PDB file of C-alpha atoms in Angstrom:
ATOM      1  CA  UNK A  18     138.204 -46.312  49.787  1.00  0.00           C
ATOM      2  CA  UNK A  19     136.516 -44.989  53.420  1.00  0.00           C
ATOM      3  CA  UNK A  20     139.012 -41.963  54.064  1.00  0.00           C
ATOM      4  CA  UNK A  21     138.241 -38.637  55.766  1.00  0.00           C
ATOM      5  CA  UNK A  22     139.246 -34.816  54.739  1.00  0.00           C
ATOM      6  CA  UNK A  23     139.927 -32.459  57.644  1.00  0.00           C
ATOM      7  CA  UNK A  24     140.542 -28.621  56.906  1.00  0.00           C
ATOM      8  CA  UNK A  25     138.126 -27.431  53.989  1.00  0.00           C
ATOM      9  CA  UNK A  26     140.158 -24.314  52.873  1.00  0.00           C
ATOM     10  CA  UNK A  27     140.577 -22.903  49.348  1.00  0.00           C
ATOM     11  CA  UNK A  28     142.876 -25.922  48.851  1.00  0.00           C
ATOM     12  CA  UNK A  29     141.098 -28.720  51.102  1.00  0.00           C
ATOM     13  CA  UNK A  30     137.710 -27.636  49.642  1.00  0.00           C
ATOM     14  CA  UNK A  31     138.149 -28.821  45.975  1.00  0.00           C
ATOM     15  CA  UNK A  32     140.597 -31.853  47.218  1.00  0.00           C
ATOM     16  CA  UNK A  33     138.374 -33.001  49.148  1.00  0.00           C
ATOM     17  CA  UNK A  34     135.885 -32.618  46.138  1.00  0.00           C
ATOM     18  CA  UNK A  35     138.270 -34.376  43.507  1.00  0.00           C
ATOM     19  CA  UNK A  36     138.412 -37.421  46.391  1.00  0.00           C
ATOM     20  CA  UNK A  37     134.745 -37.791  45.916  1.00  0.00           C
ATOM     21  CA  UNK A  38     134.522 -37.350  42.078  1.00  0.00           C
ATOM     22  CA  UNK A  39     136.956 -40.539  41.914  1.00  0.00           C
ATOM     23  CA  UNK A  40     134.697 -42.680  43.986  1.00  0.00           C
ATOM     24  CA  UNK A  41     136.152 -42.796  47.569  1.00  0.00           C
ATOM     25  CA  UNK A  42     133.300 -42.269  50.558  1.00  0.00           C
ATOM     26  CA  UNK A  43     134.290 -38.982  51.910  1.00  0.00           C
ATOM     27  CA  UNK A  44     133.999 -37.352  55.239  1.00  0.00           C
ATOM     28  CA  UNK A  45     134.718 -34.279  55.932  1.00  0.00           C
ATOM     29  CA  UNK A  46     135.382 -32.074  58.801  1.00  0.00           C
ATOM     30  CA  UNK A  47     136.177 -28.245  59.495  1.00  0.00           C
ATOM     31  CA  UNK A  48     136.503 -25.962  61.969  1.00  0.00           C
ATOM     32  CA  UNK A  49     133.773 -23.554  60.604  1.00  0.00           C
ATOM     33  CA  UNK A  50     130.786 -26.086  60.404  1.00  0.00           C
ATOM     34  CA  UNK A  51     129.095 -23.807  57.666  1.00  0.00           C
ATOM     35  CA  UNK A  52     131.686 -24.997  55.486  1.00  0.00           C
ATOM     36  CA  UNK A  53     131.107 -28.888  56.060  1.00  0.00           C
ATOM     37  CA  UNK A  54     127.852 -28.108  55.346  1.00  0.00           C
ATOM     38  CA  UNK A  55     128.279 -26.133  51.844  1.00  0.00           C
ATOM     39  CA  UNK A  56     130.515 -29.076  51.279  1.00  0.00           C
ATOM     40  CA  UNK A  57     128.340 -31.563  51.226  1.00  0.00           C
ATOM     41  CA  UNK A  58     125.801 -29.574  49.198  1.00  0.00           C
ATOM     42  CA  UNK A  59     128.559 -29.158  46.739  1.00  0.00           C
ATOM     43  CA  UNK A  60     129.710 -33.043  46.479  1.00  0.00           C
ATOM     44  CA  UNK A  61     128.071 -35.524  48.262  1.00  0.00           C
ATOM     45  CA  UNK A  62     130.153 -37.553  51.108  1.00  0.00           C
ATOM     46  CA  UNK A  63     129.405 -36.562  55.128  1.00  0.00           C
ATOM     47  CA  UNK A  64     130.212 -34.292  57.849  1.00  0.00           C
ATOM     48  CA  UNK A  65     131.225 -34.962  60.784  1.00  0.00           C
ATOM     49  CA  UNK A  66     131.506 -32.915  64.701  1.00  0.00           C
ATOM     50  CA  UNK A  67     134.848 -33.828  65.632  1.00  0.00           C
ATOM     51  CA  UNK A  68     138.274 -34.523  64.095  1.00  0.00           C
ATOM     52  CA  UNK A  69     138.050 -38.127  65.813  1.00  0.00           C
ATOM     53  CA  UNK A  70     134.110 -38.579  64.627  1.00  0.00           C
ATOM     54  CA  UNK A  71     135.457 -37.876  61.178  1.00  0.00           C
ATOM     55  CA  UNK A  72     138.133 -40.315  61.392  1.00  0.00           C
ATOM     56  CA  UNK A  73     136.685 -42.928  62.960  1.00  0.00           C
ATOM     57  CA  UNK A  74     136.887 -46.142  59.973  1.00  0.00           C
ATOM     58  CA  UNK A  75     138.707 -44.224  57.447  1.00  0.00           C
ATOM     59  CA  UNK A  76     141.652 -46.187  56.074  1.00  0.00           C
ATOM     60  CA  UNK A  77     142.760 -42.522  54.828  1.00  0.00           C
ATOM     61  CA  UNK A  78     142.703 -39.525  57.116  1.00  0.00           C
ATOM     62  CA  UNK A  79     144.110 -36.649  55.006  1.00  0.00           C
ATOM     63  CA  UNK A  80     144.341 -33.133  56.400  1.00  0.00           C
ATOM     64  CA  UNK A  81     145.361 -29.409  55.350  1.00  0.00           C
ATOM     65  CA  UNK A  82     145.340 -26.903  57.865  1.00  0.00           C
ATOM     66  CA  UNK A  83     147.212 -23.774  58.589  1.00  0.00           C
ATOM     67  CA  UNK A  84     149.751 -24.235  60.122  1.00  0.00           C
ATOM     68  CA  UNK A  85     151.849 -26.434  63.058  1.00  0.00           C
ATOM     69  CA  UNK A  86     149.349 -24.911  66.383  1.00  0.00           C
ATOM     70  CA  UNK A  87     146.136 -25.711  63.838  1.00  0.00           C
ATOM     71  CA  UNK A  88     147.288 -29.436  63.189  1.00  0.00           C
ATOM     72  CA  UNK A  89     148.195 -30.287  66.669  1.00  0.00           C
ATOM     73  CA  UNK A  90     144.813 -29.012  67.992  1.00  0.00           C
ATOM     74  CA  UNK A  91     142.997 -31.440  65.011  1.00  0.00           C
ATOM     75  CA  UNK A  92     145.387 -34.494  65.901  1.00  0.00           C
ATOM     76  CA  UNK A  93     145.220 -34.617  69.608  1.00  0.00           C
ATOM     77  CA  UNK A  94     142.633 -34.781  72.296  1.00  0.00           C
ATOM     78  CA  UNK A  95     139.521 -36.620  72.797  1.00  0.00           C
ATOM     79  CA  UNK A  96     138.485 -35.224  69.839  1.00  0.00           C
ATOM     80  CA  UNK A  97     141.414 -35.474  67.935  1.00  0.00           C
ATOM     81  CA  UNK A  98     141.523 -36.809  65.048  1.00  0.00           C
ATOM     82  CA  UNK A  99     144.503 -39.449  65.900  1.00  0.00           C
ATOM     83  CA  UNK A 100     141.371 -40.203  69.020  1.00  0.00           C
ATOM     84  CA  UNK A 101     138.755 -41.704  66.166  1.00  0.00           C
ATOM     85  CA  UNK A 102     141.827 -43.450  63.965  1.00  0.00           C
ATOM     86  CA  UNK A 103     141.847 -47.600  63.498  1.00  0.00           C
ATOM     87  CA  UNK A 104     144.718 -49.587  64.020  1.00  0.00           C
ATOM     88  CA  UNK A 105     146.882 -49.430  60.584  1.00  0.00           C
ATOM     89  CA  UNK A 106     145.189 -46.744  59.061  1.00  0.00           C
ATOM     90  CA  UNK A 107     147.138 -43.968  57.792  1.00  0.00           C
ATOM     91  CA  UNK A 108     147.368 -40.310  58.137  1.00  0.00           C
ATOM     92  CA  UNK A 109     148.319 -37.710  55.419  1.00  0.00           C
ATOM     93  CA  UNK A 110     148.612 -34.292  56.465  1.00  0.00           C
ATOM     94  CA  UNK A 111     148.870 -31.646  53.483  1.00  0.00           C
ATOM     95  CA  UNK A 112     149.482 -28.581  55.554  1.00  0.00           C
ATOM     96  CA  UNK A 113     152.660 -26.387  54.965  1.00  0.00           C
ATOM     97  CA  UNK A 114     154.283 -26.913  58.546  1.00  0.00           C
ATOM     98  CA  UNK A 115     157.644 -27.514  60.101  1.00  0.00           C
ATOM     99  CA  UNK A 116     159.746 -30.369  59.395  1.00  0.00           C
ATOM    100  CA  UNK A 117     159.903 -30.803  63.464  1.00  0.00           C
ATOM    101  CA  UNK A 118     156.259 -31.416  63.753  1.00  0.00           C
ATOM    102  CA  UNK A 119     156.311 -33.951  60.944  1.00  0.00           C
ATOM    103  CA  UNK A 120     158.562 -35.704  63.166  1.00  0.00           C
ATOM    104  CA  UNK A 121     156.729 -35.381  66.485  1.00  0.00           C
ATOM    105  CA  UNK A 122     153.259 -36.077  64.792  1.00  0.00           C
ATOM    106  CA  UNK A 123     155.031 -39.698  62.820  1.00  0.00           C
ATOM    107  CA  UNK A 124     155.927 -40.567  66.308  1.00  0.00           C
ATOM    108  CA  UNK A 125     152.824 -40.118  67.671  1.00  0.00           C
ATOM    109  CA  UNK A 126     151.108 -42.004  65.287  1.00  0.00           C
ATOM    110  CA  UNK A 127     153.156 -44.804  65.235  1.00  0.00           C
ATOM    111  CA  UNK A 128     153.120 -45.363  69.431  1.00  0.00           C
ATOM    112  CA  UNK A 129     149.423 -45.382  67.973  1.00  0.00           C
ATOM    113  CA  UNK A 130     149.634 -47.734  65.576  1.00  0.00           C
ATOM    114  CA  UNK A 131     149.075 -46.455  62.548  1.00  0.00           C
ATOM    115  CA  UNK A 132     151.032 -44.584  59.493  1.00  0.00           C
ATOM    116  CA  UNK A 133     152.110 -40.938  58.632  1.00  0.00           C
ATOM    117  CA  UNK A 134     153.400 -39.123  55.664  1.00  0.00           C
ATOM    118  CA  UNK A 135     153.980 -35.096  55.552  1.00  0.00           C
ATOM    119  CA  UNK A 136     152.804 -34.758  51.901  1.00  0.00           C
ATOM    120  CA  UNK A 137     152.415 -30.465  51.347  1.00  0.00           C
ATOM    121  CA  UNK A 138     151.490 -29.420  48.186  1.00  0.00           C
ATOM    122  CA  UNK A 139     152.504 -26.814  45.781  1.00  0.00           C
ATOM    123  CA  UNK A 140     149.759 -25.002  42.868  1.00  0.00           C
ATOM    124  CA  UNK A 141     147.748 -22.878  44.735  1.00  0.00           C
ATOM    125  CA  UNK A 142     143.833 -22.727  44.510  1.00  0.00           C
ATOM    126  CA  UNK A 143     144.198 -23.011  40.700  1.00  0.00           C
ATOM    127  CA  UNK A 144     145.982 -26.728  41.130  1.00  0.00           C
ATOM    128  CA  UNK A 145     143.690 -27.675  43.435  1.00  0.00           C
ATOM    129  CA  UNK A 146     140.560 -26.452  41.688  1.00  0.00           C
ATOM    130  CA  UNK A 147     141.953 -28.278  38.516  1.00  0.00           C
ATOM    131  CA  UNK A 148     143.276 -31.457  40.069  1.00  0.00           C
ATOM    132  CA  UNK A 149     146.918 -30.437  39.494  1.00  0.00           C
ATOM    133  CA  UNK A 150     148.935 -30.045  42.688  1.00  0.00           C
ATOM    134  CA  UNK A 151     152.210 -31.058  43.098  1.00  0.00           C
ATOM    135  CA  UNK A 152     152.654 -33.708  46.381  1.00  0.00           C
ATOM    136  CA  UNK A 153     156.158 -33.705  47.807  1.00  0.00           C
ATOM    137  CA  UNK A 154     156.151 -36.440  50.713  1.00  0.00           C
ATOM    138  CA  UNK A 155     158.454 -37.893  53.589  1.00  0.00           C
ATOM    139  CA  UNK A 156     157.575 -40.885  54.979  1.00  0.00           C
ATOM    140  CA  UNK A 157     157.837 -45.163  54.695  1.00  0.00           C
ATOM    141  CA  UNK A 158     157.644 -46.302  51.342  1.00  0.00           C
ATOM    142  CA  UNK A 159     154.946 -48.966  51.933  1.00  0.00           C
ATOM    143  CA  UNK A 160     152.666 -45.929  53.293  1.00  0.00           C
ATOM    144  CA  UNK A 161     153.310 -44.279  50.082  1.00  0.00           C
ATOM    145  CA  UNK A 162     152.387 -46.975  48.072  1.00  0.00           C
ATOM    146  CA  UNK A 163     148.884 -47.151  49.603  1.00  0.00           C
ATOM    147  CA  UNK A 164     148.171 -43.476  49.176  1.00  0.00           C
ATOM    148  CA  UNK A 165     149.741 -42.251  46.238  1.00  0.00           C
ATOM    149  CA  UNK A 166     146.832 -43.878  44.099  1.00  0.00           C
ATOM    150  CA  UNK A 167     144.399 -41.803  46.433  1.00  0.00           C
ATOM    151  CA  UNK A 168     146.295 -38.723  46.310  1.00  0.00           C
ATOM    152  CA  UNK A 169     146.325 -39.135  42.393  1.00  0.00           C
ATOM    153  CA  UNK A 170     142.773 -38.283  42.402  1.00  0.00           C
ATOM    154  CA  UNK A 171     144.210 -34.314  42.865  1.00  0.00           C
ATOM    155  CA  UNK A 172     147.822 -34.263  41.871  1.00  0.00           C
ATOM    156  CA  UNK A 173     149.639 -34.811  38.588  1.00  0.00           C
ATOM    157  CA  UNK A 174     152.814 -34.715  40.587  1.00  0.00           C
ATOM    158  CA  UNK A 175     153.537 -36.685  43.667  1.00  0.00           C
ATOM    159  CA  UNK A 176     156.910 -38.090  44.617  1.00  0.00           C
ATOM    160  CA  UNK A 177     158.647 -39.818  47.869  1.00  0.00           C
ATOM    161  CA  UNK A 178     161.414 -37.774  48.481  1.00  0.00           C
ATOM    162  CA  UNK A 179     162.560 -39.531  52.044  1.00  0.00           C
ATOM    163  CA  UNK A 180     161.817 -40.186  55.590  1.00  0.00           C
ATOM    164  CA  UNK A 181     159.312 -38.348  57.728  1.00  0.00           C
ATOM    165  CA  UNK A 182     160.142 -34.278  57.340  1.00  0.00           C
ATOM    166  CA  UNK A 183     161.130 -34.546  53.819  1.00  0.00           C
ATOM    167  CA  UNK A 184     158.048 -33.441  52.266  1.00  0.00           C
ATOM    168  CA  UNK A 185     158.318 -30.085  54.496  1.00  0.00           C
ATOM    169  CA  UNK A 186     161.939 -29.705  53.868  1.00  0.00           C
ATOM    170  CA  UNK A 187     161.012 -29.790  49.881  1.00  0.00           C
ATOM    171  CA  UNK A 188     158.451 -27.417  50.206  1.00  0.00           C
ATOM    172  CA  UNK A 189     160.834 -25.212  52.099  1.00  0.00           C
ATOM    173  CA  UNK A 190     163.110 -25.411  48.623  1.00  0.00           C
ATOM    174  CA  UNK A 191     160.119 -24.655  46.423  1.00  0.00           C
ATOM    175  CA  UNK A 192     158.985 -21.679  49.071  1.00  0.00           C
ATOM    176  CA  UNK A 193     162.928 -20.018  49.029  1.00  0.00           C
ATOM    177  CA  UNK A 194     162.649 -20.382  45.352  1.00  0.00           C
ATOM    178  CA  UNK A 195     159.980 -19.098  44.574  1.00  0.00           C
ATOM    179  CA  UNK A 196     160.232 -16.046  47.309  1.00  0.00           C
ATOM    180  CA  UNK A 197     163.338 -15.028  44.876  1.00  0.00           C
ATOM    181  CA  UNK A 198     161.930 -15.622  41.800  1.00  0.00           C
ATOM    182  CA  UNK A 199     158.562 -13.179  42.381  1.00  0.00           C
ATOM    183  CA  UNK A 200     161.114 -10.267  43.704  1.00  0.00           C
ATOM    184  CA  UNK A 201     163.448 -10.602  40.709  1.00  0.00           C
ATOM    185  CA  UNK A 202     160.316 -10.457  38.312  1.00  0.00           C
ATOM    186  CA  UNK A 203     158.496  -7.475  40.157  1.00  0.00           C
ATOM    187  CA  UNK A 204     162.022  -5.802  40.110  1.00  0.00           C
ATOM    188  CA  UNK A 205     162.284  -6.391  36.025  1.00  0.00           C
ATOM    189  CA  UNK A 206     158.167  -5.235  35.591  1.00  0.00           C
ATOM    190  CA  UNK A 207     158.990  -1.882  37.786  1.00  0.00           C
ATOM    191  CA  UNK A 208     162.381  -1.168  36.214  1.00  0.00           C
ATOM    192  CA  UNK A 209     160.449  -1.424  32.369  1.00  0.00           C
ATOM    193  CA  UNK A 210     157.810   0.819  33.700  1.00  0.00           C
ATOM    194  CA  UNK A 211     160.582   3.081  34.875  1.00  0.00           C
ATOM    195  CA  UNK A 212     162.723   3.374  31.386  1.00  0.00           C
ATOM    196  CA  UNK A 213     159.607   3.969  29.358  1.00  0.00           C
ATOM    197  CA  UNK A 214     158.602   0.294  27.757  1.00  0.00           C
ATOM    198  CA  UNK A 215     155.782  -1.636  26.983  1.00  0.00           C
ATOM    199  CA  UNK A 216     155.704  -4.246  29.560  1.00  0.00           C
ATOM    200  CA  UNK A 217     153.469  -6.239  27.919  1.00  0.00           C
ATOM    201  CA  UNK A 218     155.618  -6.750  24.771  1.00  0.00           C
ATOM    202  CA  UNK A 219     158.784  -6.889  26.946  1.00  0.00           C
ATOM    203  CA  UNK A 220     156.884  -9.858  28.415  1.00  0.00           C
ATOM    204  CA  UNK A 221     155.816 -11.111  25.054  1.00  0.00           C
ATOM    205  CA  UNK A 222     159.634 -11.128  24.088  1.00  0.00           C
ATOM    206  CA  UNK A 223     161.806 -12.088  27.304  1.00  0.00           C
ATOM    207  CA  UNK A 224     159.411 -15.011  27.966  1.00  0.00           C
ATOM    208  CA  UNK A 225     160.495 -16.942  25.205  1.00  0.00           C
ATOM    209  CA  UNK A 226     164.388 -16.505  26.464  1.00  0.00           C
ATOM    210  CA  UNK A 227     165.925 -17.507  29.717  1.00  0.00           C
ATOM    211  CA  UNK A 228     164.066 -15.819  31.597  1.00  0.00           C
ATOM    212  CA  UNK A 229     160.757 -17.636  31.551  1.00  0.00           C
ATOM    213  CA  UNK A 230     158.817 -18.815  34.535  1.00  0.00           C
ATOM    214  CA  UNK A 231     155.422 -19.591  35.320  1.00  0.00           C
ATOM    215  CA  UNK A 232     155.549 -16.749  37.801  1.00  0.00           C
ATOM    216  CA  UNK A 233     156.487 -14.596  34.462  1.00  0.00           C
ATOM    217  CA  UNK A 234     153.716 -16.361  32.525  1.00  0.00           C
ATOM    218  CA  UNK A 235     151.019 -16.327  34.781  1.00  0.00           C
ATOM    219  CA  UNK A 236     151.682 -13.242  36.753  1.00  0.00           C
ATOM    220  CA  UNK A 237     154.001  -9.988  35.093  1.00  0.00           C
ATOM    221  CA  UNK A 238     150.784  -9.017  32.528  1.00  0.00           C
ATOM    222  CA  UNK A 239     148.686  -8.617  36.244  1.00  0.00           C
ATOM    223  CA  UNK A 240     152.079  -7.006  38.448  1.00  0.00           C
ATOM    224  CA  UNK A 241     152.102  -4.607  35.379  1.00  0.00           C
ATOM    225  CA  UNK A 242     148.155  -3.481  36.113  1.00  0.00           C
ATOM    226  CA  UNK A 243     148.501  -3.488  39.647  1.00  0.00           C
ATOM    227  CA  UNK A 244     146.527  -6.594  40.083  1.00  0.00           C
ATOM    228  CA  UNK A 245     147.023  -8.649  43.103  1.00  0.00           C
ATOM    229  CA  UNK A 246     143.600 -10.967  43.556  1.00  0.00           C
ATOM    230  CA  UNK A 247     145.334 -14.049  42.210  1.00  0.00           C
ATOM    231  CA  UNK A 248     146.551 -17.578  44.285  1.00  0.00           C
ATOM    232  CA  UNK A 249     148.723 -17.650  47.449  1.00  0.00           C
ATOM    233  CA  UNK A 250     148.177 -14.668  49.993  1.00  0.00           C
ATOM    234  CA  UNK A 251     151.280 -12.199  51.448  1.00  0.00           C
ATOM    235  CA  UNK A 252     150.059 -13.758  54.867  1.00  0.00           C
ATOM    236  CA  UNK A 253     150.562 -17.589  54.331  1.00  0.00           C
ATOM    237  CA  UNK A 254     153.983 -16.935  52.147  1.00  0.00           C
ATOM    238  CA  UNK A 255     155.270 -15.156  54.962  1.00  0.00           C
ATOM    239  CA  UNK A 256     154.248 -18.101  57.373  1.00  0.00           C
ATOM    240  CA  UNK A 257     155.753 -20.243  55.013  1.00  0.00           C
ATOM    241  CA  UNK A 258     159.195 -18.272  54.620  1.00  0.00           C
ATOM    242  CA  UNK A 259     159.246 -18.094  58.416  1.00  0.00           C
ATOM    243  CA  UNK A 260     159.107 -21.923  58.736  1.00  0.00           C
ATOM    244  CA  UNK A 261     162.101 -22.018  56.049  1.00  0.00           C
ATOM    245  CA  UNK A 262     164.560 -18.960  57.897  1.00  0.00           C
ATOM    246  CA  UNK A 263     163.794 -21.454  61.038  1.00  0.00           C
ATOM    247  CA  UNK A 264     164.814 -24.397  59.805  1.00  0.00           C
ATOM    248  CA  UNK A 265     167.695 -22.582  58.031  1.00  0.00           C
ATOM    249  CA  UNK A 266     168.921 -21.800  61.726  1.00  0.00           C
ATOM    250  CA  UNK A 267     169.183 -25.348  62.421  1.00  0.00           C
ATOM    251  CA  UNK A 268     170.690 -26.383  59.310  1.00  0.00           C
ATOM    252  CA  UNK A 269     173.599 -24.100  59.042  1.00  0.00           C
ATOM    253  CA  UNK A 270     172.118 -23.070  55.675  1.00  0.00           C
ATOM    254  CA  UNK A 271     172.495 -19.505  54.162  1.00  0.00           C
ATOM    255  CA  UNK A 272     169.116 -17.641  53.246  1.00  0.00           C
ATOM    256  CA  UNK A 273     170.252 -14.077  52.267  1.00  0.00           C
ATOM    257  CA  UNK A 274     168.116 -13.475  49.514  1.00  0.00           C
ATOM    258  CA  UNK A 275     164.915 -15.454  51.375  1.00  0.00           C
ATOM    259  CA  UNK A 276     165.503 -12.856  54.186  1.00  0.00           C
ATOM    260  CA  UNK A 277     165.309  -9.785  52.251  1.00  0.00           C
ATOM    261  CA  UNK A 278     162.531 -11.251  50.889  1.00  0.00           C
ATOM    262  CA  UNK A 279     160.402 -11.958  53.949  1.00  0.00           C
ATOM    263  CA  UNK A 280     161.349  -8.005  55.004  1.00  0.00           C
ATOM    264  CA  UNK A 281     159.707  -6.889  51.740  1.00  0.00           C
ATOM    265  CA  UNK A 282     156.529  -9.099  52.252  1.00  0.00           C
ATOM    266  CA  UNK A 283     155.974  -7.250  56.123  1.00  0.00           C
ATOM    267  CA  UNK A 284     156.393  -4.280  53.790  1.00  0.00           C
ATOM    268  CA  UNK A 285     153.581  -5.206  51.889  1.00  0.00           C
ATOM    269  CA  UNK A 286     151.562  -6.455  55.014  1.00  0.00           C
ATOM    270  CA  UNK A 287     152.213  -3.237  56.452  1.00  0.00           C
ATOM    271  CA  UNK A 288     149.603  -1.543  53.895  1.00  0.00           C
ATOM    272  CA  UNK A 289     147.272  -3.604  54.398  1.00  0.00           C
ATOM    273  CA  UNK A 290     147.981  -6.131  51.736  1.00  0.00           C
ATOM    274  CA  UNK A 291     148.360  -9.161  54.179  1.00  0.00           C
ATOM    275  CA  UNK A 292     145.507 -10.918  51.454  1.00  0.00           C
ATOM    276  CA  UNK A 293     147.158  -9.771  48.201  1.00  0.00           C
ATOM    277  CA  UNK A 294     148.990 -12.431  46.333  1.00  0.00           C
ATOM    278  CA  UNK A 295     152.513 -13.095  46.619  1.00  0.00           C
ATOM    279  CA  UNK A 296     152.930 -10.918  43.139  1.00  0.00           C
ATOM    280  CA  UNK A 297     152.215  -7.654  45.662  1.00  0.00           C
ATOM    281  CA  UNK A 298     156.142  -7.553  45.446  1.00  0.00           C
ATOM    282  CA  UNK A 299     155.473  -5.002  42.712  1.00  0.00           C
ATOM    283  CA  UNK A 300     153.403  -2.759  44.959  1.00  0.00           C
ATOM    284  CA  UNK A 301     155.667  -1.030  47.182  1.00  0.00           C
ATOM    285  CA  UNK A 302     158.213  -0.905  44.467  1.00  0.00           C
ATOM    286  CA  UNK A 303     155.918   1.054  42.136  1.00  0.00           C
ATOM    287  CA  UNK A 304     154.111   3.036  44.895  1.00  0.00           C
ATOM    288  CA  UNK A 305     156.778   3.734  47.372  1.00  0.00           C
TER     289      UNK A 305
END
């Protein structure tokens, strides 16, 4: 299949890449043309100038951005990506944004003529590296139907969970989630430290129980050396936190713990740690 990538991030990057390896004709596009470039190097496919160049006879345009302001100024405009698109092509966009500019982007393309499904994805640079993500989407069936076997190429998860906004309102869930989860874990590391145990074998032991995670698996061991190089930065989860305490305003639902949360992620933004994984929780408990 013709399709087109836009946004070549730590996540777009290899997704893009994984499109190629399964035999679509790829075209890319990015902000930062020195990426485009190293892209190609790296897999084949073309580059293109503009969003709408990029687009222009793709039956797939998929996209992962920032955030809402970065996929607007992509989408619209002469050379906006939504400019270059054919009649009854369709447009996936894999960026963690609101579940309002789902909505306003789905009508847009539609007055267009042509598809959209808010499809963000959870498993960080490791599940996109690996081909692993999960895909939660809103959107028409039929729409899913033609891209889930595309989307395939980089997921082993990917599931229709409802209209237009539904992907972003799942992601929201898996954000608040995990938001709790990493606090609750950092808390249990520091308070071991504190009484005098080996972390490490209190890991070894509690992960078999209950209280096993991935975030416990794949993250106490490096909380426990002060290690916070790994996966999804401080910055973004706090982006993505602020997207859920918003829509939480609209919905009437209750986000104490998410809240607290956030406040303790500008904590560890506040030294500097903006680029630290979302495991930094631990920081400003150990070092206060």
């Amino acid at each position: 299949m013709k399709v087109t990538f836009l946004g070549l991030g730590v996540m777009g990057f290899p997704m893009a890449g994984h499109l190629m390896r399964n035999g679509h004709a790829v075209t890319v596009y990015n902000r930062s043309a020195t990426k485009a470039v190293k892209w190609v190097e790296t897999h084949g496919g073309t580059s293109a100038a503009t969003p709408a160049l990029a687009a222009k006879g793709a039956e797939i345009v998929f996209a992962c951005v920032g955030n809402d302001d970065d996929l607007r100024s992509i989408i619209y405009g002469e050379e906006g990506a939504f400019a270059g698109m054919s009649l009854g092509s369709l447009f996936v966009d894999h960026t963690t944004a609101s579940a309002e500019v789902a909505r306003e982007l789905d009508a847009a393309a539609r007055d267009a003529g042509f598809g959209f499904l808010d499809a963000p994805v959870s498993g960080g640079q490791a599940g996109a590296e690996n081909g692993k993500l999960t895909v939660m989407v809103g959107g028409a069936q039929q729409d899913f139907d033609r891209a889930k076997p595309v989307i395939d190429s980089y997921a082993s998860a990917c599931e229709l969970l409802g209209p237009v906004g539904s992907g972003q309102l799942a992601k929201m869930v898996n954000q608040i989630c995990i938001a709790g989860l990493v606090q609750a874990l950092a808390e249990g590391m520091h308070f071991a430290q504190a009484a005098g145990l080996d972390g490490a074998k209190v890991v070894e032991v509690i992960s078999k129980g209950a209280a096993q995670s991935w975030q416990m698996e794949n993250r106490a061991l490096t909380m426990l050396q002060g290690k916070f190089e790994f996966g999804f930065a401080v910055d973004w989860m706090r982006k993505d936190l602020g997207i859920c305490l918003a829509e939480a305003k609209r919905n009437g639902a209750q986000l104490p713990v998410t809240a607290l949360v956030d406040q303790f992620y500008a904590r560890v933004q506040k030294r500097g740690g903006g680029r630290w994984d979302t495991s930094s929780l631990m920081q400003p408990l150990s070092k206060p």
